[in-house]
Structures are given as structure tokens and as C-alpha cells.
Tab-separated table of C-alpha atoms in Angstrom:
chain	number	residue	atom	x	y	z
N	1	MET	CA	-3.964	-19.820	8.132
N	2	PHE	CA	-4.498	-17.673	5.058
N	3	LEU	CA	-1.487	-15.408	4.513
N	4	THR	CA	-1.467	-12.536	2.061
N	5	SER	CA	0.750	-9.549	1.520
N	6	THR	CA	1.262	-6.485	-0.623
N	7	LYS	CA	4.609	-7.185	-2.204
N	8	THR	CA	6.682	-6.215	-5.230
N	9	ALA	CA	9.388	-8.160	-7.014
N	10	GLY	CA	12.300	-7.431	-4.715
N	11	MET	CA	13.473	-4.141	-3.302
N	12	LYS	CA	14.817	-1.797	-5.959
N	13	ARG	CA	18.108	-0.053	-5.323
N	14	PHE	CA	18.046	3.718	-4.948
N	15	ALA	CA	20.659	4.737	-7.536
N	16	THR	CA	21.663	7.482	-9.954
N	17	VAL	CA	20.820	5.762	-13.207
N	18	VAL	CA	17.748	4.887	-15.214
N	19	HIS	CA	17.142	1.295	-16.256
N	20	ARG	CA	14.451	0.479	-18.784
N	21	TYR	CA	12.552	-2.722	-18.212
N	22	THR	CA	9.194	-4.284	-18.855
N	23	SER	CA	7.160	-4.458	-15.674
N	24	ARG	CA	4.091	-6.609	-15.227
N	25	THR	CA	2.344	-5.816	-11.985
N	26	ILE	CA	0.157	-8.461	-10.469
N	27	SER	CA	-1.358	-9.020	-7.093
N	28	SER	CA	-1.948	-12.252	-5.313
N	29	VAL	CA	-3.703	-13.372	-2.199
N	30	VAL	CA	-2.455	-16.315	-0.179
N	31	ARG	CA	-4.947	-17.578	2.355
N	32	ASP	CA	-4.858	-19.586	5.556
N	33	ASP	CA	-7.576	-21.011	7.758
N	34	ARG	CA	-8.193	-17.729	9.599
N	35	GLY	CA	-8.957	-15.448	6.668
N	36	VAL	CA	-7.288	-12.807	4.555
N	37	ILE	CA	-4.161	-11.321	6.155
N	38	GLY	CA	-2.682	-9.465	3.209
N	39	HIS	CA	-2.605	-8.584	-0.434
N	40	ARG	CA	0.454	-9.073	-2.610
N	41	CYS	CA	1.524	-7.110	-5.668
N	42	ARG	CA	4.636	-8.140	-7.520
N	43	GLY	CA	6.257	-7.376	-10.880
N	44	THR	CA	8.523	-9.274	-13.239
N	45	CYS	CA	11.299	-6.671	-13.053
N	46	ARG	CA	14.786	-7.518	-11.747
N	47	ALA	CA	15.749	-6.218	-8.320
N	48	SER	CA	18.661	-4.316	-9.898
N	49	ASN	CA	16.309	-2.007	-11.807
N	50	THR	CA	16.382	1.340	-10.079
N	51	LEU	CA	14.750	4.666	-9.465
N	52	PRO	CA	16.964	7.538	-10.579
N	53	SER	CA	18.502	9.565	-7.802
N	54	LEU	CA	17.323	12.900	-9.130
N	55	CYS	CA	18.033	14.759	-5.938
N	56	SER	CA	20.997	15.427	-3.724
N	57	PHE	CA	20.479	16.129	-0.057
N	58	ASN	CA	23.116	17.299	2.387
N	59	GLY	CA	22.674	17.517	6.129
N	60	THR	CA	22.644	13.872	7.214
N	61	ASP	CA	25.096	11.937	9.360
N	62	SER	CA	26.757	8.625	8.512
N	63	ARG	CA	23.516	6.730	9.262
N	64	GLY	CA	21.485	9.000	7.018
N	65	ILE	CA	19.899	10.735	10.004
N	66	ILE	CA	19.007	14.363	9.462
N	67	SER	CA	20.716	16.463	12.101
N	68	LYS	CA	18.188	17.388	14.788
N	69	SER	CA	19.365	20.972	14.514
N	70	LEU	CA	18.184	20.953	10.907
N	71	ILE	CA	14.678	20.053	12.031
N	72	SER	CA	14.558	23.025	14.350
N	73	PRO	CA	12.464	25.874	12.885
N	74	GLU	CA	15.152	28.351	13.920
N	75	VAL	CA	17.660	27.154	11.338
N	76	ASN	CA	17.681	26.872	7.584
N	77	ILE	CA	16.824	23.476	6.127
N	78	PRO	CA	19.213	22.397	3.358
N	79	SER	CA	17.729	22.260	-0.083
N	80	VAL	CA	17.157	19.368	-2.423
N	81	ASP	CA	18.725	20.029	-5.817
N	82	ILE	CA	17.498	18.384	-8.975
N	83	ARG	CA	20.419	16.892	-10.889
N	84	ARG	CA	19.738	15.815	-14.432
N	85	GLN	CA	20.761	12.201	-14.929
N	86	PHE	CA	19.621	11.992	-18.533
N	87	SER	CA	20.917	12.806	-21.990
N	88	THR	CA	20.729	16.459	-22.954
N	89	ASP	CA	18.329	15.696	-25.802
N	90	ILE	CA	15.547	14.732	-23.374
N	91	ASP	CA	13.255	17.717	-23.070
N	92	VAL	CA	11.573	16.784	-19.788
N	93	GLU	CA	11.690	18.917	-16.664
N	94	PRO	CA	9.713	18.447	-13.441
N	95	ILE	CA	8.037	21.466	-11.877
N	96	ILE	CA	7.449	20.067	-8.393
N	97	ASP	CA	8.837	22.329	-5.668
N	98	THR	CA	11.291	19.910	-4.087
N	99	LEU	CA	12.337	22.289	-1.313
N	100	GLN	CA	8.711	22.862	-0.329
N	101	LEU	CA	8.094	19.119	-0.206
N	102	GLN	CA	11.247	18.454	1.783
N	103	ASN	CA	10.363	21.191	4.261
N	104	ALA	CA	6.809	19.856	4.599
N	105	ILE	CA	8.158	16.416	5.541
N	106	ILE	CA	10.818	17.672	7.949
N	107	GLU	CA	8.479	20.134	9.670
N	108	ARG	CA	6.028	17.299	10.334
N	109	ALA	CA	8.667	14.738	11.322
N	110	ALA	CA	8.123	15.030	15.096
N	111	GLU	CA	4.352	14.627	14.763
N	112	MET	CA	4.747	11.779	12.277
N	113	SER	CA	7.087	9.954	14.649
N	114	GLU	CA	4.910	10.430	17.729
N	115	GLN	CA	1.711	9.333	15.990
N	116	LEU	CA	3.329	6.302	14.369
N	117	ALA	CA	4.693	5.215	17.741
N	118	SER	CA	1.453	5.797	19.667
N	119	ASN	CA	-1.270	5.134	17.055
N	120	GLY	CA	0.419	3.047	14.364
N	121	TYR	CA	-0.387	5.569	11.639
N	122	TYR	CA	-0.094	9.230	10.652
N	123	SER	CA	-2.176	11.273	8.210
N	124	THR	CA	-2.114	14.779	6.814
N	125	THR	CA	-4.101	16.289	3.938
N	126	ASN	CA	-1.880	19.170	2.875
N	127	ILE	CA	1.514	17.702	2.068
N	128	LEU	CA	1.323	19.066	-1.507
N	129	PRO	CA	-0.761	21.845	-3.090
N	130	ARG	CA	-3.853	20.938	-5.102
N	131	SER	CA	-2.209	22.019	-8.365
N	132	MET	CA	0.558	19.455	-7.874
N	133	ILE	CA	-1.915	16.692	-6.982
N	134	GLU	CA	-3.800	17.485	-10.200
N	135	LEU	CA	-0.544	17.228	-12.173
N	136	LEU	CA	0.463	13.939	-10.525
N	137	ARG	CA	-2.959	12.506	-11.343
N	138	MET	CA	-2.608	13.623	-14.980
N	139	GLN	CA	0.801	11.952	-15.196
N	140	SER	CA	-0.640	8.778	-13.660
N	141	ILE	CA	-3.416	8.757	-16.243
N	142	LEU	CA	-0.814	9.201	-19.003
N	143	LEU	CA	1.083	6.166	-17.735
N	144	ARG	CA	-2.140	4.189	-17.793
N	145	ASN	CA	-3.028	5.377	-21.285
N	146	ASN	CA	0.453	4.368	-22.445
N	147	GLY	CA	-0.091	0.803	-21.296
N	148	ARG	CA	1.918	0.776	-18.058
N	149	PHE	CA	-1.041	-0.436	-15.963
N	150	GLU	CA	-2.242	-4.022	-15.985
N	151	GLN	CA	-5.127	-5.908	-14.467
N	152	SER	CA	-4.453	-6.878	-10.882
N	153	TRP	CA	-5.230	-10.452	-9.989
N	154	SER	CA	-5.260	-12.527	-6.885
N	155	GLU	CA	-4.683	-16.148	-6.070
N	156	LYS	CA	-5.792	-18.390	-3.251
N	157	ILE	CA	-4.269	-21.672	-2.173
N	158	ILE	CA	-6.690	-24.600	-2.317
N	159	ASP	CA	-5.364	-28.047	-1.379
N	160	GLY	CA	-1.850	-26.752	-1.913
N	161	GLN	CA	-2.596	-25.425	-5.407
N	162	ALA	CA	-2.701	-21.742	-6.428
N	163	VAL	CA	-5.971	-20.727	-8.047
N	164	GLN	CA	-5.845	-17.383	-9.832
N	165	PHE	CA	-8.693	-14.905	-10.254
N	166	ASP	CA	-8.883	-11.317	-11.502
N	167	LYS	CA	-9.407	-8.521	-9.021
N	168	ASP	CA	-12.267	-6.643	-10.626
N	169	GLY	CA	-11.717	-2.965	-11.273
N	170	VAL	CA	-8.166	-2.726	-9.903
N	171	PHE	CA	-5.161	-1.912	-12.124
N	172	ALA	CA	-1.575	-1.112	-11.158
N	173	CYS	CA	2.027	-0.591	-12.192
N	174	GLU	CA	5.380	-0.223	-10.461
N	175	PRO	CA	6.652	3.297	-11.259
N	176	ASP	CA	10.369	3.508	-11.833
N	177	GLY	CA	13.037	5.573	-13.576
N	178	GLN	CA	11.761	4.534	-16.992
N	179	ASP	CA	8.600	6.519	-16.294
N	180	TYR	CA	10.412	9.845	-15.929
N	181	TYR	CA	9.611	10.761	-19.523
N	182	ASP	CA	5.844	10.585	-18.962
N	183	ALA	CA	5.682	11.292	-15.227
N	184	PRO	CA	8.694	13.389	-14.172
N	185	ASP	CA	7.025	14.968	-11.144
N	186	LEU	CA	5.766	11.607	-9.889
N	187	ILE	CA	9.284	10.165	-10.040
N	188	VAL	CA	10.838	13.233	-8.396
N	189	TYR	CA	8.217	13.083	-5.607
N	190	MET	CA	9.296	9.498	-4.905
N	191	SER	CA	12.956	10.503	-4.958
N	192	VAL	CA	12.504	13.362	-2.478
N	193	LEU	CA	10.339	11.189	-0.224
N	194	LEU	CA	12.948	8.422	-0.128
N	195	GLN	CA	15.838	10.788	0.530
N	196	THR	CA	14.032	12.781	3.220
N	197	LEU	CA	11.481	10.725	5.172
N	198	PRO	CA	13.652	7.827	6.458
N	199	ALA	CA	16.320	10.230	7.720
N	200	ALA	CA	13.727	12.541	9.283
N	201	LEU	CA	12.028	9.727	11.226
N	202	ASN	CA	15.351	8.151	12.246
N	203	GLY	CA	16.211	11.495	13.849
N	204	GLN	CA	13.157	11.440	16.138
N	205	SER	CA	13.345	9.729	19.519
N	206	ALA	CA	10.035	7.858	19.153
N	207	THR	CA	11.177	6.134	15.941
N	208	SER	CA	14.974	6.321	16.182
N	209	ASP	CA	15.368	2.557	16.652
N	210	VAL	CA	13.301	1.621	13.599
N	211	ASP	CA	16.286	2.422	11.362
N	212	LEU	CA	14.423	3.124	8.142
N	213	SER	CA	16.581	2.920	5.024
N	214	ASN	CA	16.577	4.808	1.723
N	215	SER	CA	18.912	2.360	0.010
N	216	SER	CA	16.044	0.420	-1.585
N	217	PHE	CA	12.308	0.710	-2.066
N	218	ASN	CA	9.097	-0.829	-3.368
N	219	ALA	CA	6.416	1.228	-5.098
N	220	LYS	CA	2.991	0.749	-6.631
N	221	LEU	CA	0.733	3.160	-8.489
N	222	ALA	CA	-2.803	1.795	-8.451
N	223	VAL	CA	-6.214	2.811	-9.684
N	224	THR	CA	-9.442	1.421	-8.250
N	225	SER	CA	-12.434	1.865	-10.555
N	226	PRO	CA	-15.878	3.126	-9.508
N	227	GLY	CA	-18.810	0.772	-9.322
N	228	GLY	CA	-17.772	-0.885	-6.063
N	229	SER	CA	-14.162	-1.999	-6.634
N	230	LYS	CA	-12.293	-2.589	-3.377
N	231	TYR	CA	-9.335	-4.249	-1.653
N	232	PRO	CA	-9.738	-7.087	0.882
N	233	LEU	CA	-8.576	-6.847	4.464
N	234	HIS	CA	-4.815	-7.408	4.580
N	235	ILE	CA	-1.437	-6.559	6.065
N	236	ASP	CA	1.199	-5.368	3.616
N	237	ASN	CA	4.066	-7.409	5.055
N	238	PRO	CA	2.689	-10.271	7.168
N	239	GLN	CA	5.587	-12.709	6.707
N	240	GLY	CA	8.654	-10.489	7.037
N	241	LEU	CA	12.028	-12.194	7.240
N	242	SER	CA	10.584	-15.629	6.526
N	243	VAL	CA	10.250	-14.472	2.901
N	244	GLY	CA	13.049	-11.880	2.978
N	245	ASP	CA	10.649	-8.922	3.206
N	246	THR	CA	12.062	-6.030	5.258
N	247	ARG	CA	9.413	-3.401	4.457
N	248	LYS	CA	8.488	-1.493	7.614
N	249	LEU	CA	6.737	1.737	6.596
N	250	THR	CA	3.911	2.146	4.085
N	251	CYS	CA	3.691	5.670	2.586
N	252	LEU	CA	0.521	6.461	0.641
N	253	LEU	CA	-0.257	9.583	-1.380
N	254	TYR	CA	-3.775	9.962	-2.786
N	255	LEU	CA	-4.186	11.651	-6.179
N	256	ASN	CA	-7.918	12.465	-6.180
N	257	PRO	CA	-8.251	16.269	-6.070
N	258	ASP	CA	-11.995	16.275	-6.824
N	259	TYR	CA	-12.930	13.695	-4.186
N	260	LYS	CA	-16.302	14.342	-2.511
N	261	ASP	CA	-18.101	12.794	0.423
N	262	GLY	CA	-19.914	9.738	-0.858
N	263	ASP	CA	-17.284	8.821	-3.460
N	264	GLY	CA	-16.212	5.896	-1.290
N	265	GLY	CA	-12.860	4.147	-1.480
N	266	GLU	CA	-11.972	4.965	2.131
N	267	LEU	CA	-9.032	3.175	3.675
N	268	ARG	CA	-10.202	1.454	6.855
N	269	ILE	CA	-7.464	0.872	9.424
N	270	PHE	CA	-7.908	-1.588	12.287
N	271	LEU	CA	-6.380	-0.450	15.578
N	272	PRO	CA	-6.538	-1.298	19.280
N	273	SER	CA	-9.768	-0.048	20.812
N	274	ASN	CA	-9.616	2.952	23.140
N	275	GLU	CA	-12.174	1.370	25.423
N	276	GLU	CA	-11.116	0.871	29.047
N	277	SER	CA	-13.065	-2.371	29.394
N	278	GLY	CA	-9.923	-4.476	29.580
N	279	ASN	CA	-11.153	-6.690	26.738
N	280	GLU	CA	-9.038	-7.113	23.632
N	281	THR	CA	-11.124	-5.389	20.998
N	282	LEU	CA	-10.565	-3.562	17.728
N	283	GLY	CA	-11.423	-0.058	16.710
N	284	THR	CA	-11.445	1.263	13.160
N	285	VAL	CA	-10.519	4.536	11.481
N	286	ASP	CA	-11.815	5.377	7.984
N	287	LEU	CA	-9.659	7.785	5.968
N	288	THR	CA	-10.940	9.305	2.738
N	289	PRO	CA	-8.641	9.110	-0.324
N	290	GLU	CA	-8.901	12.844	-0.942
N	291	GLY	CA	-6.225	14.435	-3.057
N	292	GLY	CA	-3.105	15.424	-1.130
N	293	ARG	CA	-3.621	13.059	1.776
N	294	MET	CA	-0.385	11.436	2.876
N	295	LEU	CA	-0.893	8.372	5.028
N	296	LEU	CA	1.870	6.494	6.847
N	297	PHE	CA	1.496	3.232	8.787
N	298	TRP	CA	3.531	0.200	9.831
N	299	SER	CA	3.656	-2.244	6.911
N	300	ASP	CA	4.134	-5.338	9.073
N	301	GLU	CA	1.496	-4.669	11.720
N	302	ILE	CA	-1.501	-2.588	10.672
N	303	PRO	CA	-4.490	-4.439	9.099
N	304	HIS	CA	-6.388	-2.365	6.555
N	305	GLU	CA	-8.803	-2.598	3.656
N	306	VAL	CA	-10.182	-0.355	0.904
N	307	LEU	CA	-13.940	0.115	1.029
N	308	ALA	CA	-16.083	0.090	-2.119
N	309	THR	CA	-15.159	2.870	-4.548
N	310	ALA	CA	-18.188	4.891	-5.741
N	311	PRO	CA	-20.445	1.813	-5.407
N	312	HIS	CA	-23.451	3.389	-7.130
N	313	ALA	CA	-21.531	4.970	-10.020
N	314	ASN	CA	-20.862	3.747	-13.528
N	315	LYS	CA	-17.622	1.766	-13.648
N	316	ASP	CA	-16.559	3.717	-16.748
N	317	ASP	CA	-16.773	7.129	-15.048
N	318	ALA	CA	-13.073	7.980	-15.118
N	319	SER	CA	-13.615	11.077	-12.976
N	320	LEU	CA	-14.261	8.732	-10.026
N	321	ASP	CA	-11.184	6.557	-10.532
N	322	ARG	CA	-9.324	6.288	-7.215
N	323	TYR	CA	-5.569	6.807	-7.738
N	324	ALA	CA	-3.066	6.044	-4.988
N	325	LEU	CA	0.739	5.989	-5.009
N	326	THR	CA	2.352	3.693	-2.432
N	327	VAL	CA	6.029	3.681	-1.514
N	328	TRP	CA	7.297	1.068	0.943
N	329	ILE	CA	10.398	1.839	3.012
N	330	PRO	CA	12.451	-0.996	4.550
N	331	THR	CA	14.215	-1.222	7.886
N	332	THR	CA	17.788	-2.295	8.550
N	333	ASN	CA	16.837	-3.250	12.128
N	334	VAL	CA	15.104	-6.560	11.467
N	335	THR	CA	14.263	-7.007	15.156
N	336	LYS	CA	11.598	-4.347	14.594
N	337	LEU	CA	9.728	-6.549	12.110
N	338	HIS	CA	6.815	-8.258	13.867
N	339	ASP	CA	8.293	-7.150	17.176
N	340	GLU	CA	6.723	-9.128	20.028
N	341	SER	CA	7.082	-6.100	22.312
N	342	SER	CA	5.072	-3.854	19.977
N	343	LYS	CA	1.692	-2.585	21.161
N	344	PHE	CA	0.321	-3.552	17.728
N	345	ARG	CA	1.560	-7.156	17.750
N	346	ASP	CA	-1.895	-8.732	18.306
N	347	LEU	CA	-3.798	-6.774	15.672
N	348	LYS	CA	-3.576	-9.457	12.992
N	349	ASP	CA	-5.006	-12.080	15.344
N	350	LEU	CA	-7.854	-9.782	16.365
N	351	ALA	CA	-8.602	-8.608	12.817
N	352	PHE	CA	-8.681	-12.016	11.175
């Protein structure tokens, strides 16, 4: 069968230092005789290159689980403090409200957990204010203008040989600590997300056994150009332990504050049908990439694709560029990867 995945070059450690490196982000598609199962993005960076731990968070137990009492609205939620990890001559300060973001995640943790367990995904459109989404988009554009983005390409296996081809209109990079100078709020967003979300979901009964970890991460910042650019149907982590991939949760944040109906680029998720017919069928959910939408789904189980971005627009209309930041969170409970008891286990066979 054709196997593809969305994958980076090894999980990066979540540490307190900044490592500079040259990252080349590519994407590849491996195929089998059933069709496309995933899309892979990988970089040439070493796994030891890290995201700076810009935040400190107290209120977790030895497993990194946020105390359930801290999630209760009746008590104060501990704050996330920005700690400078850079030389004093670097005049860069983020303005993102880290406490507001942390609270937004923790307050939604129960709903996130329940929807992930029952539906396979969770979505909200107000995780950050519009002004912050506008700033994150500006910082993403700056990274692109500074040469951090590269053409994404794919490859297919024909007679055992990899054949490479460019993926028209799609460009990406792997944001990391080196990008703090140009995109401080983007990097701090990732830091707060990684320090808060795994612990919050581990503390909920519906997802307590998934054992999400903040000790490492994968990330991709991608732009899909107007004029019909899209992503093929895929699963982010279709192979799991067979290739050493422990990513369990995909966390998307869309950076398109001026998105309008008709701009395209929706993410289509394939899910079990709600029909009571007894037949194994698929339903779909289309989610617009509007600015501020956070979307979570299981990396190893949920098939999805990106529909054509502004198909009738000029490909050079930068106002219609579709920006998305993806952070992948791994699990330490490998039995939860491609779990045969999961209600979503058959989706890949039905979708492809």
C-alpha cells in the first residue's frame, strides 16, 4: 500500500537553550497500492536542536499532570512567567499574554478531552485575540521573507525507487529557538502550548491514559498559496513505532485573520459516519482556516486533507496566503499508537 506521513527530522527536546542550525524543510509522500495515507515533512536539523523553554509553569505533579483542583474555576490558575534565556544585548520581547493563553487552554481542557475521545478532534475559534493572530501572521511572513521557508516537495515510490516532485504552492519551515529574534511571540506561543496542553489533557479522565509528553516536539509553519494549492489526503503518523514515530496529538493554529467564506483551504477531516445503517461508512467535517482557530486531532488515526486554497485567485495575491502552525505532541504510552481498541482504528482503511 501507499504510505505517507507528516514527519519532521526527529523529535526536538524541550530545553532551556537556543541552538542555531540550518533547517531545510521538505515533504515527501510514500505510496502503497491503496492510495495516499499521509504526507511527510522533514528537516535536516539534528534532533538535539531545541526550542527554548521561555516559560516556567508550577502546579503539575511528577507526571506533569496539572492538578485537577487547578482546573477548577473556583481556584486561581498558576501563571506562566517569561524567563529570558538570551544575552542582555538582545532587544527582543514578546507581547503575547501568556497567562491568558494558559487559562484559555486549561479552561477548555475538559471539553477538549471529551471531544477528542468521542469525535477524534476538537476545534475552537477564539483561543487568541485577533490582534495576536495578526501579529503571529506578520512574524510568519517575516520568517518567510528572511529565507526560512523552502519549497515543499513530495516523493512517490515507483518500482522501489523514490521519484521526487515539487508540491506546487506549498512552502514550509520548522520554527525553533533560532527564530525567536524574528518571531518571539510565535516561539513563546509554542512554549506555552507545550508546557500547558499535555498536562491539561493528562489530567482529564477521558484522555488520562494517552500520556502526552512535553519533553519533545515536532513543529511546522506552512503557507499554502492561492490559486488552488492543496494537500493530499493523509494521516500525519501512519507508521508509528515501526519508524520510531511517537506523535499522538496534532495541534494546529491558523493565522489568517482576514479569512472570508469562499477563500478555500478548508481542512477536511474523515470520521465515522453518524448514520445508524450499520454499514461502515465515512462522514466528513470541513473546517475553515480562519484566524484564531485551534484544531486538535489524533495524529495516528484521523485522515485529513486541505482543499484548494482560493482556487480562482491569482497565485501571487499574498493576502490570500493560508498560514498554519502545527505542533505535534508525542505520547509516552506507545500502546495508544494505532490502538486496535480505538473507535477510529478503521478510518484509514475506509478513507483510502
